[in-house]
Amino acid sequence: MYAQMVETGTKRLKTLEEMSPEERDFQAKIDAETKIEPKNWMPEGYRKTLIRQISQHAHSEIVGMLPEGNWVTRAPTLKRKLQLMAKIQDEAGHGLYLYSAMETLGADRDEEIQKLHDGKAKYSSIFNYPTLNWADMGAVGWLVDGAAIVNQVVLQRTSYGPYSRAMVRICKEESFHQRQGYQILLDMMREGTQEQKDMVQDAINRLWWPALMMFGPHDDDSPNSQQSMAWKIKRKSNDELRQMFIDQTIPQLEYLGCTVPDPDLKWNEERGHYDFGEINWKEFYDVLKGDGPCNRERIATRRKAIEEGAWVREAAVAYAAKQKQRAAA
Amino acid sequence: MTQQQALQEYVLRLADSAMILGQRLSELTGKAPAVEEELASMNVALDLVGQARNWYEYAAELIDDGRNADNLCFLRDAHDYRNLLLVEQPNEDYAVTIARQFFFDVWHYFTLKSLVNASDERIASIAAKAVKEATYHLRRSSEWVKRMGDGTEESHRRMQNAFDILWRFTGELITPDDVDNAMFKAGIGPDPEQLRQDWLGMVREVSAQATVTPGAEDAWMYMGGKRGEHTEHLGHILAVMQFLPRAYPDATTW
């Protein structure tokens, strides 16, 4: 996942009659499920939307390392430390991989990262919440990677080839992270002390609603979704994905022996789905605007890393130039 | 000191040095100067903590007092830690992080290369896997020392400064004590004199290419890590690293 409310630049869908011949050919390809590749013609809006979505996704992988970095130094056993380190390393890899996919669209990584640091580009709202106890490392894997997978499994069929292929690879690793996360919680619930069980419930209480927010606003409040769906960048609506996530997660929650902080959650026999309460949308939009618990810290940390590392990158460039010169001489 | 005691000490040193450096590197999560460096430094950290786990498991068998690998890592206090002082020094400037890695990697590479032929089979087999990783670590840190040393004026100044700051912690790497000598005699550890020459030789070679000046061989050296007398940093590292097992002593599973 990790892409919410991606701006498409369109207010309404064009009809076939309104499209130019190129646009019509393009839409025909999309409708025939032919993947769009970097060298193919594409509408400017499609290109820009994809750059926004893929960069958001890449930024989320990188910013998402920070809440885990908060605990990697305090992991309680060698096994858990190694697992968490491997997960963080995978995320850095996903970030690089996605930035590369984004660059096939003519975007520049450094420029897009600068937009992130200037507050002009988004990343998933979930990473603006703090990780306050060790069980958060389990809950993040289970709920956050879990929510991401629900979205990304569908994105494996997204219309842009390089993005689709990146998703196939990323999904495999994230499914692994999700199982590991769940196992952390399960072990604590089964064999842990009361204090450890309380940590698990506390982590779920704090992360449940933010995890549901990861799917973005209601379909009715999501004007950009329609265009993204027509271009098959998105393949399922926000509300559909959210429902899928809840339906698959609640049985796992019950197996843990935990609860979620939603009094309205109950199985609806008629719909064949779980009903659930209303998300606090004010909080969602506040966090998106920058007013979440950790927005400022996350961006400040990233900006500091890149700004203070400028001399390192400059040194690498200067050294490479000298080596090239020496080889030529 | 019996040979068995010397062996335990020696394995703990290998474990603790890898562990503490891995811990230091993991502090950099999300703070490295480029995404590629996030990946590379976490990769090195992961290798080191993985190696530490192998050494701790063997140490636990040798000590045989009921403690397991996790207990050795998470429940010993600073005076029982046997890591080199070098690896507990803070990340600070990225040039310091890289120079620390380089000095360690040279030592680690030559030590492991020798341990592959140890008469102790467990040590030989752990070292055989670790030396492959250390070879890559050394290649990476040497390249960075050269890039920074021979990069821009600023990076040169920073790398020279990092060498100057850390030089006093390098004596411990190549000055043998009773344990090192006993291990050499037992056909386990490297020849201390050879290790010293190899370390100095490679450090000089890379320094020359990087246009930085290493410290003097007879400079004053800060030592003590191998016998449990550490710098002030280690206590803080352990306070963070050991927090959970110490705060929740009744928890047996995590």
mmCIF file of N, CA and C in Angstrom, chain A residues 115-195:
data_model
loop_
_atom_site.group_PDB
_atom_site.id
_atom_site.type_symbol
_atom_site.label_atom_id
_atom_site.label_comp_id
_atom_site.label_asym_id
_atom_site.label_seq_id
_atom_site.Cartn_x
_atom_site.Cartn_y
_atom_site.Cartn_z
ATOM 1 N N LYS A 115 10.884 16.783 -2.547
ATOM 2 C CA LYS A 115 9.462 17.116 -2.349
ATOM 3 C C LYS A 115 8.962 16.549 -1.024
ATOM 4 N N LEU A 116 9.413 15.342 -0.712
ATOM 5 C CA LEU A 116 9.026 14.731 0.562
ATOM 6 C C LEU A 116 9.510 15.601 1.729
ATOM 7 N N HIS A 117 10.761 16.033 1.635
ATOM 8 C CA HIS A 117 11.344 16.802 2.739
ATOM 9 C C HIS A 117 10.744 18.201 2.834
ATOM 10 N N ASP A 118 10.219 18.693 1.707
ATOM 11 C CA ASP A 118 9.568 20.008 1.719
ATOM 12 C C ASP A 118 8.093 19.909 2.101
ATOM 13 N N GLY A 119 7.639 18.708 2.409
ATOM 14 C CA GLY A 119 6.239 18.532 2.790
ATOM 15 C C GLY A 119 5.287 18.522 1.609
ATOM 16 N N LYS A 120 5.827 18.430 0.396
ATOM 17 C CA LYS A 120 4.953 18.462 -0.792
ATOM 18 C C LYS A 120 4.556 17.059 -1.249
ATOM 19 N N ALA A 121 5.281 16.052 -0.842
ATOM 20 C CA ALA A 121 4.926 14.678 -1.211
ATOM 21 C C ALA A 121 4.495 13.933 0.046
ATOM 22 N N LYS A 122 3.600 12.983 -0.141
ATOM 23 C CA LYS A 122 3.078 12.252 1.012
ATOM 24 C C LYS A 122 3.754 10.896 1.159
ATOM 25 N N TYR A 123 3.491 10.294 2.311
ATOM 26 C CA TYR A 123 3.823 8.891 2.551
ATOM 27 C C TYR A 123 2.701 8.375 3.420
ATOM 28 N N SER A 124 2.655 7.074 3.639
ATOM 29 C CA SER A 124 1.502 6.523 4.350
ATOM 30 C C SER A 124 1.348 7.131 5.744
ATOM 31 N N SER A 125 0.106 7.508 6.065
ATOM 32 C CA SER A 125 -0.186 8.155 7.348
ATOM 33 C C SER A 125 0.207 7.285 8.543
ATOM 34 N N ILE A 126 0.233 5.980 8.360
ATOM 35 C CA ILE A 126 0.475 5.072 9.491
ATOM 36 C C ILE A 126 1.819 5.331 10.170
ATOM 37 N N PHE A 127 2.797 5.770 9.393
ATOM 38 C CA PHE A 127 4.143 5.920 9.966
ATOM 39 C C PHE A 127 4.299 7.191 10.784
ATOM 40 N N ASN A 128 3.207 7.942 10.899
ATOM 41 C CA ASN A 128 3.226 9.112 11.767
ATOM 42 C C ASN A 128 2.763 8.785 13.181
ATOM 43 N N TYR A 129 2.535 7.500 13.425
ATOM 44 C CA TYR A 129 2.184 7.084 14.784
ATOM 45 C C TYR A 129 3.425 6.509 15.459
ATOM 46 N N PRO A 130 3.543 6.735 16.773
ATOM 47 C CA PRO A 130 4.744 6.255 17.477
ATOM 48 C C PRO A 130 4.681 4.755 17.758
ATOM 49 N N THR A 131 5.842 4.129 17.923
ATOM 50 C CA THR A 131 5.891 2.733 18.381
ATOM 51 C C THR A 131 6.304 2.762 19.851
ATOM 52 N N LEU A 132 5.378 2.373 20.722
ATOM 53 C CA LEU A 132 5.570 2.638 22.154
ATOM 54 C C LEU A 132 5.937 1.432 22.997
ATOM 55 N N ASN A 133 5.714 0.246 22.496
ATOM 56 C CA ASN A 133 6.212 -0.916 23.239
ATOM 57 C C ASN A 133 6.647 -1.992 22.256
ATOM 58 N N TRP A 134 7.320 -3.020 22.758
ATOM 59 C CA TRP A 134 7.899 -4.020 21.859
ATOM 60 C C TRP A 134 6.832 -4.718 20.998
ATOM 61 N N ALA A 135 5.627 -4.906 21.554
ATOM 62 C CA ALA A 135 4.588 -5.597 20.790
ATOM 63 C C ALA A 135 4.221 -4.815 19.520
ATOM 64 N N ASP A 136 4.539 -3.532 19.492
ATOM 65 C CA ASP A 136 4.296 -2.758 18.265
ATOM 66 C C ASP A 136 5.052 -3.357 17.078
ATOM 67 N N MET A 137 6.197 -3.982 17.345
ATOM 68 C CA MET A 137 6.951 -4.589 16.243
ATOM 69 C C MET A 137 6.189 -5.797 15.678
ATOM 70 N N GLY A 138 5.432 -6.459 16.532
ATOM 71 C CA GLY A 138 4.561 -7.522 16.040
ATOM 72 C C GLY A 138 3.333 -6.952 15.345
ATOM 73 N N ALA A 139 2.725 -5.960 15.988
ATOM 74 C CA ALA A 139 1.482 -5.393 15.449
ATOM 75 C C ALA A 139 1.719 -4.663 14.131
ATOM 76 N N VAL A 140 2.859 -4.006 14.007
ATOM 77 C CA VAL A 140 3.171 -3.337 12.736
ATOM 78 C C VAL A 140 3.303 -4.386 11.632
ATOM 79 N N GLY A 141 4.007 -5.461 11.900
ATOM 80 C CA GLY A 141 4.151 -6.514 10.902
ATOM 81 C C GLY A 141 2.802 -7.102 10.525
ATOM 82 N N TRP A 142 2.022 -7.402 11.526
ATOM 83 C CA TRP A 142 0.742 -8.074 11.283
ATOM 84 C C TRP A 142 -0.275 -7.131 10.631
ATOM 85 N N LEU A 143 -0.501 -5.968 11.255
ATOM 86 C CA LEU A 143 -1.560 -5.078 10.757
ATOM 87 C C LEU A 143 -1.097 -4.175 9.615
ATOM 88 N N VAL A 144 0.053 -3.551 9.772
ATOM 89 C CA VAL A 144 0.489 -2.568 8.770
ATOM 90 C C VAL A 144 0.959 -3.277 7.501
ATOM 91 N N ASP A 145 1.822 -4.261 7.654
ATOM 92 C CA ASP A 145 2.219 -5.022 6.457
ATOM 93 C C ASP A 145 1.008 -5.778 5.917
ATOM 94 N N GLY A 146 0.149 -6.227 6.824
ATOM 95 C CA GLY A 146 -1.071 -6.925 6.392
ATOM 96 C C GLY A 146 -1.950 -6.039 5.532
ATOM 97 N N ALA A 147 -2.168 -4.807 5.968
ATOM 98 C CA ALA A 147 -2.987 -3.872 5.189
ATOM 99 C C ALA A 147 -2.293 -3.565 3.865
ATOM 100 N N ALA A 148 -0.980 -3.417 3.919
ATOM 101 C CA ALA A 148 -0.228 -3.127 2.699
ATOM 102 C C ALA A 148 -0.380 -4.267 1.694
ATOM 103 N N ILE A 149 -0.333 -5.492 2.194
ATOM 104 C CA ILE A 149 -0.415 -6.641 1.284
ATOM 105 C C ILE A 149 -1.770 -6.703 0.580
ATOM 106 N N VAL A 150 -2.836 -6.441 1.340
ATOM 107 C CA VAL A 150 -4.182 -6.477 0.732
ATOM 108 C C VAL A 150 -4.208 -5.563 -0.489
ATOM 109 N N ASN A 151 -3.615 -4.425 -0.356
ATOM 110 C CA ASN A 151 -3.573 -3.473 -1.464
ATOM 111 C C ASN A 151 -2.612 -3.930 -2.561
ATOM 112 N N GLN A 152 -1.477 -4.428 -2.133
ATOM 113 C CA GLN A 152 -0.420 -4.724 -3.105
ATOM 114 C C GLN A 152 -0.669 -5.991 -3.911
ATOM 115 N N VAL A 153 -1.377 -6.938 -3.305
ATOM 116 C CA VAL A 153 -1.717 -8.151 -4.057
ATOM 117 C C VAL A 153 -2.509 -7.732 -5.290
ATOM 118 N N VAL A 154 -3.409 -6.776 -5.108
ATOM 119 C CA VAL A 154 -4.210 -6.287 -6.230
ATOM 120 C C VAL A 154 -3.319 -5.494 -7.189
ATOM 121 N N LEU A 155 -2.368 -4.761 -6.630
ATOM 122 C CA LEU A 155 -1.478 -3.935 -7.471
ATOM 123 C C LEU A 155 -0.523 -4.770 -8.335
ATOM 124 N N GLN A 156 -0.411 -6.057 -8.015
ATOM 125 C CA GLN A 156 0.407 -6.906 -8.892
ATOM 126 C C GLN A 156 -0.157 -6.900 -10.312
ATOM 127 N N ARG A 157 -1.460 -6.575 -10.432
ATOM 128 C CA ARG A 157 -2.094 -6.532 -11.751
ATOM 129 C C ARG A 157 -2.241 -5.092 -12.258
ATOM 130 N N THR A 158 -1.560 -4.149 -11.619
ATOM 131 C CA THR A 158 -1.673 -2.759 -12.041
ATOM 132 C C THR A 158 -1.191 -2.610 -13.487
ATOM 133 N N SER A 159 -1.652 -1.574 -14.172
ATOM 134 C CA SER A 159 -1.432 -1.516 -15.626
ATOM 135 C C SER A 159 0.004 -1.165 -16.032
ATOM 136 N N TYR A 160 0.763 -0.535 -15.145
ATOM 137 C CA TYR A 160 2.120 -0.149 -15.537
ATOM 138 C C TYR A 160 3.100 -1.288 -15.228
ATOM 139 N N GLY A 161 3.753 -1.795 -16.253
ATOM 140 C CA GLY A 161 4.588 -2.995 -16.145
ATOM 141 C C GLY A 161 5.615 -2.966 -15.027
ATOM 142 N N PRO A 162 6.515 -1.957 -14.999
ATOM 143 C CA PRO A 162 7.566 -1.964 -13.965
ATOM 144 C C PRO A 162 7.000 -1.931 -12.536
ATOM 145 N N TYR A 163 5.886 -1.223 -12.342
ATOM 146 C CA TYR A 163 5.278 -1.148 -11.004
ATOM 147 C C TYR A 163 4.682 -2.509 -10.650
ATOM 148 N N SER A 164 4.017 -3.107 -11.616
ATOM 149 C CA SER A 164 3.400 -4.409 -11.402
ATOM 150 C C SER A 164 4.453 -5.456 -11.022
ATOM 151 N N ARG A 165 5.574 -5.441 -11.719
ATOM 152 C CA ARG A 165 6.617 -6.426 -11.434
ATOM 153 C C ARG A 165 7.272 -6.177 -10.071
ATOM 154 N N ALA A 166 7.423 -4.891 -9.729
ATOM 155 C CA ALA A 166 7.968 -4.573 -8.394
ATOM 156 C C ALA A 166 7.049 -5.130 -7.313
ATOM 157 N N MET A 167 5.738 -5.020 -7.564
ATOM 158 C CA MET A 167 4.770 -5.488 -6.563
ATOM 159 C C MET A 167 4.844 -6.993 -6.339
ATOM 160 N N VAL A 168 5.102 -7.733 -7.394
ATOM 161 C CA VAL A 168 5.167 -9.190 -7.270
ATOM 162 C C VAL A 168 6.272 -9.559 -6.286
ATOM 163 N N ARG A 169 7.410 -8.933 -6.472
ATOM 164 C CA ARG A 169 8.543 -9.247 -5.612
ATOM 165 C C ARG A 169 8.314 -8.746 -4.182
ATOM 166 N N ILE A 170 7.818 -7.536 -4.068
ATOM 167 C CA ILE A 170 7.622 -6.938 -2.747
ATOM 168 C C ILE A 170 6.579 -7.719 -1.941
ATOM 169 N N CYS A 171 5.530 -8.174 -2.614
ATOM 170 C CA CYS A 171 4.473 -8.925 -1.918
ATOM 171 C C CYS A 171 5.014 -10.173 -1.236
ATOM 172 N N LYS A 172 5.905 -10.857 -1.908
ATOM 173 C CA LYS A 172 6.459 -12.083 -1.333
ATOM 174 C C LYS A 172 7.130 -11.778 -0.005
ATOM 175 N N GLU A 173 7.979 -10.722 -0.005
ATOM 176 C CA GLU A 173 8.713 -10.402 1.217
ATOM 177 C C GLU A 173 7.781 -9.894 2.310
ATOM 178 N N GLU A 174 6.763 -9.141 1.910
ATOM 179 C CA GLU A 174 5.880 -8.588 2.931
ATOM 180 C C GLU A 174 4.989 -9.651 3.566
ATOM 181 N N SER A 175 4.636 -10.679 2.807
ATOM 182 C CA SER A 175 3.846 -11.763 3.399
ATOM 183 C C SER A 175 4.668 -12.438 4.492
ATOM 184 N N PHE A 176 5.953 -12.552 4.236
ATOM 185 C CA PHE A 176 6.863 -13.131 5.211
ATOM 186 C C PHE A 176 6.921 -12.251 6.464
ATOM 187 N N HIS A 177 7.021 -10.939 6.261
ATOM 188 C CA HIS A 177 7.046 -10.008 7.401
ATOM 189 C C HIS A 177 5.752 -10.100 8.204
ATOM 190 N N GLN A 178 4.648 -10.245 7.487
ATOM 191 C CA GLN A 178 3.373 -10.276 8.189
ATOM 192 C C GLN A 178 3.281 -11.512 9.082
ATOM 193 N N ARG A 179 3.709 -12.636 8.560
ATOM 194 C CA ARG A 179 3.664 -13.869 9.376
ATOM 195 C C ARG A 179 4.583 -13.754 10.587
ATOM 196 N N GLN A 180 5.759 -13.174 10.375
ATOM 197 C CA GLN A 180 6.687 -12.978 11.500
ATOM 198 C C GLN A 180 6.081 -12.066 12.555
ATOM 199 N N GLY A 181 5.436 -11.006 12.112
ATOM 200 C CA GLY A 181 4.811 -10.061 13.039
ATOM 201 C C GLY A 181 3.744 -10.756 13.865
ATOM 202 N N TYR A 182 2.916 -11.530 13.178
ATOM 203 C CA TYR A 182 1.843 -12.240 13.878
ATOM 204 C C TYR A 182 2.432 -13.216 14.887
ATOM 205 N N GLN A 183 3.520 -13.862 14.517
ATOM 206 C CA GLN A 183 4.153 -14.839 15.405
ATOM 207 C C GLN A 183 4.670 -14.177 16.686
ATOM 208 N N ILE A 184 5.191 -12.962 16.568
ATOM 209 C CA ILE A 184 5.644 -12.220 17.753
ATOM 210 C C ILE A 184 4.484 -12.085 18.737
ATOM 211 N N LEU A 185 3.323 -11.687 18.202
ATOM 212 C CA LEU A 185 2.155 -11.478 19.062
ATOM 213 C C LEU A 185 1.643 -12.803 19.626
ATOM 214 N N LEU A 186 1.614 -13.812 18.769
ATOM 215 C CA LEU A 186 1.094 -15.112 19.186
ATOM 216 C C LEU A 186 1.952 -15.718 20.301
ATOM 217 N N ASP A 187 3.263 -15.621 20.150
ATOM 218 C CA ASP A 187 4.152 -16.166 21.180
ATOM 219 C C ASP A 187 3.942 -15.459 22.516
ATOM 220 N N MET A 188 3.758 -14.149 22.461
ATOM 221 C CA MET A 188 3.565 -13.412 23.720
ATOM 222 C C MET A 188 2.207 -13.744 24.335
ATOM 223 N N MET A 189 1.192 -13.918 23.495
ATOM 224 C CA MET A 189 -0.135 -14.223 24.033
ATOM 225 C C MET A 189 -0.197 -15.636 24.603
ATOM 226 N N ARG A 190 0.538 -16.544 23.978
ATOM 227 C CA ARG A 190 0.471 -17.940 24.427
ATOM 228 C C ARG A 190 1.375 -18.223 25.614
ATOM 229 N N GLU A 191 2.597 -17.691 25.539
ATOM 230 C CA GLU A 191 3.583 -18.077 26.555
ATOM 231 C C GLU A 191 4.076 -16.913 27.392
ATOM 232 N N GLY A 192 3.531 -15.725 27.127
ATOM 233 C CA GLY A 192 4.037 -14.542 27.804
ATOM 234 C C GLY A 192 3.443 -14.336 29.187
ATOM 235 N N THR A 193 4.022 -13.404 29.915
ATOM 236 C CA THR A 193 3.487 -13.004 31.213
ATOM 237 C C THR A 193 2.307 -12.072 30.976
ATOM 238 N N GLN A 194 1.592 -11.746 32.046
ATOM 239 C CA GLN A 194 0.463 -10.818 31.909
ATOM 240 C C GLN A 194 0.947 -9.481 31.343
ATOM 241 N N GLU A 195 2.111 -9.041 31.782
ATOM 242 C CA GLU A 195 2.644 -7.763 31.271
ATOM 243 C C GLU A 195 2.845 -7.820 29.759
#
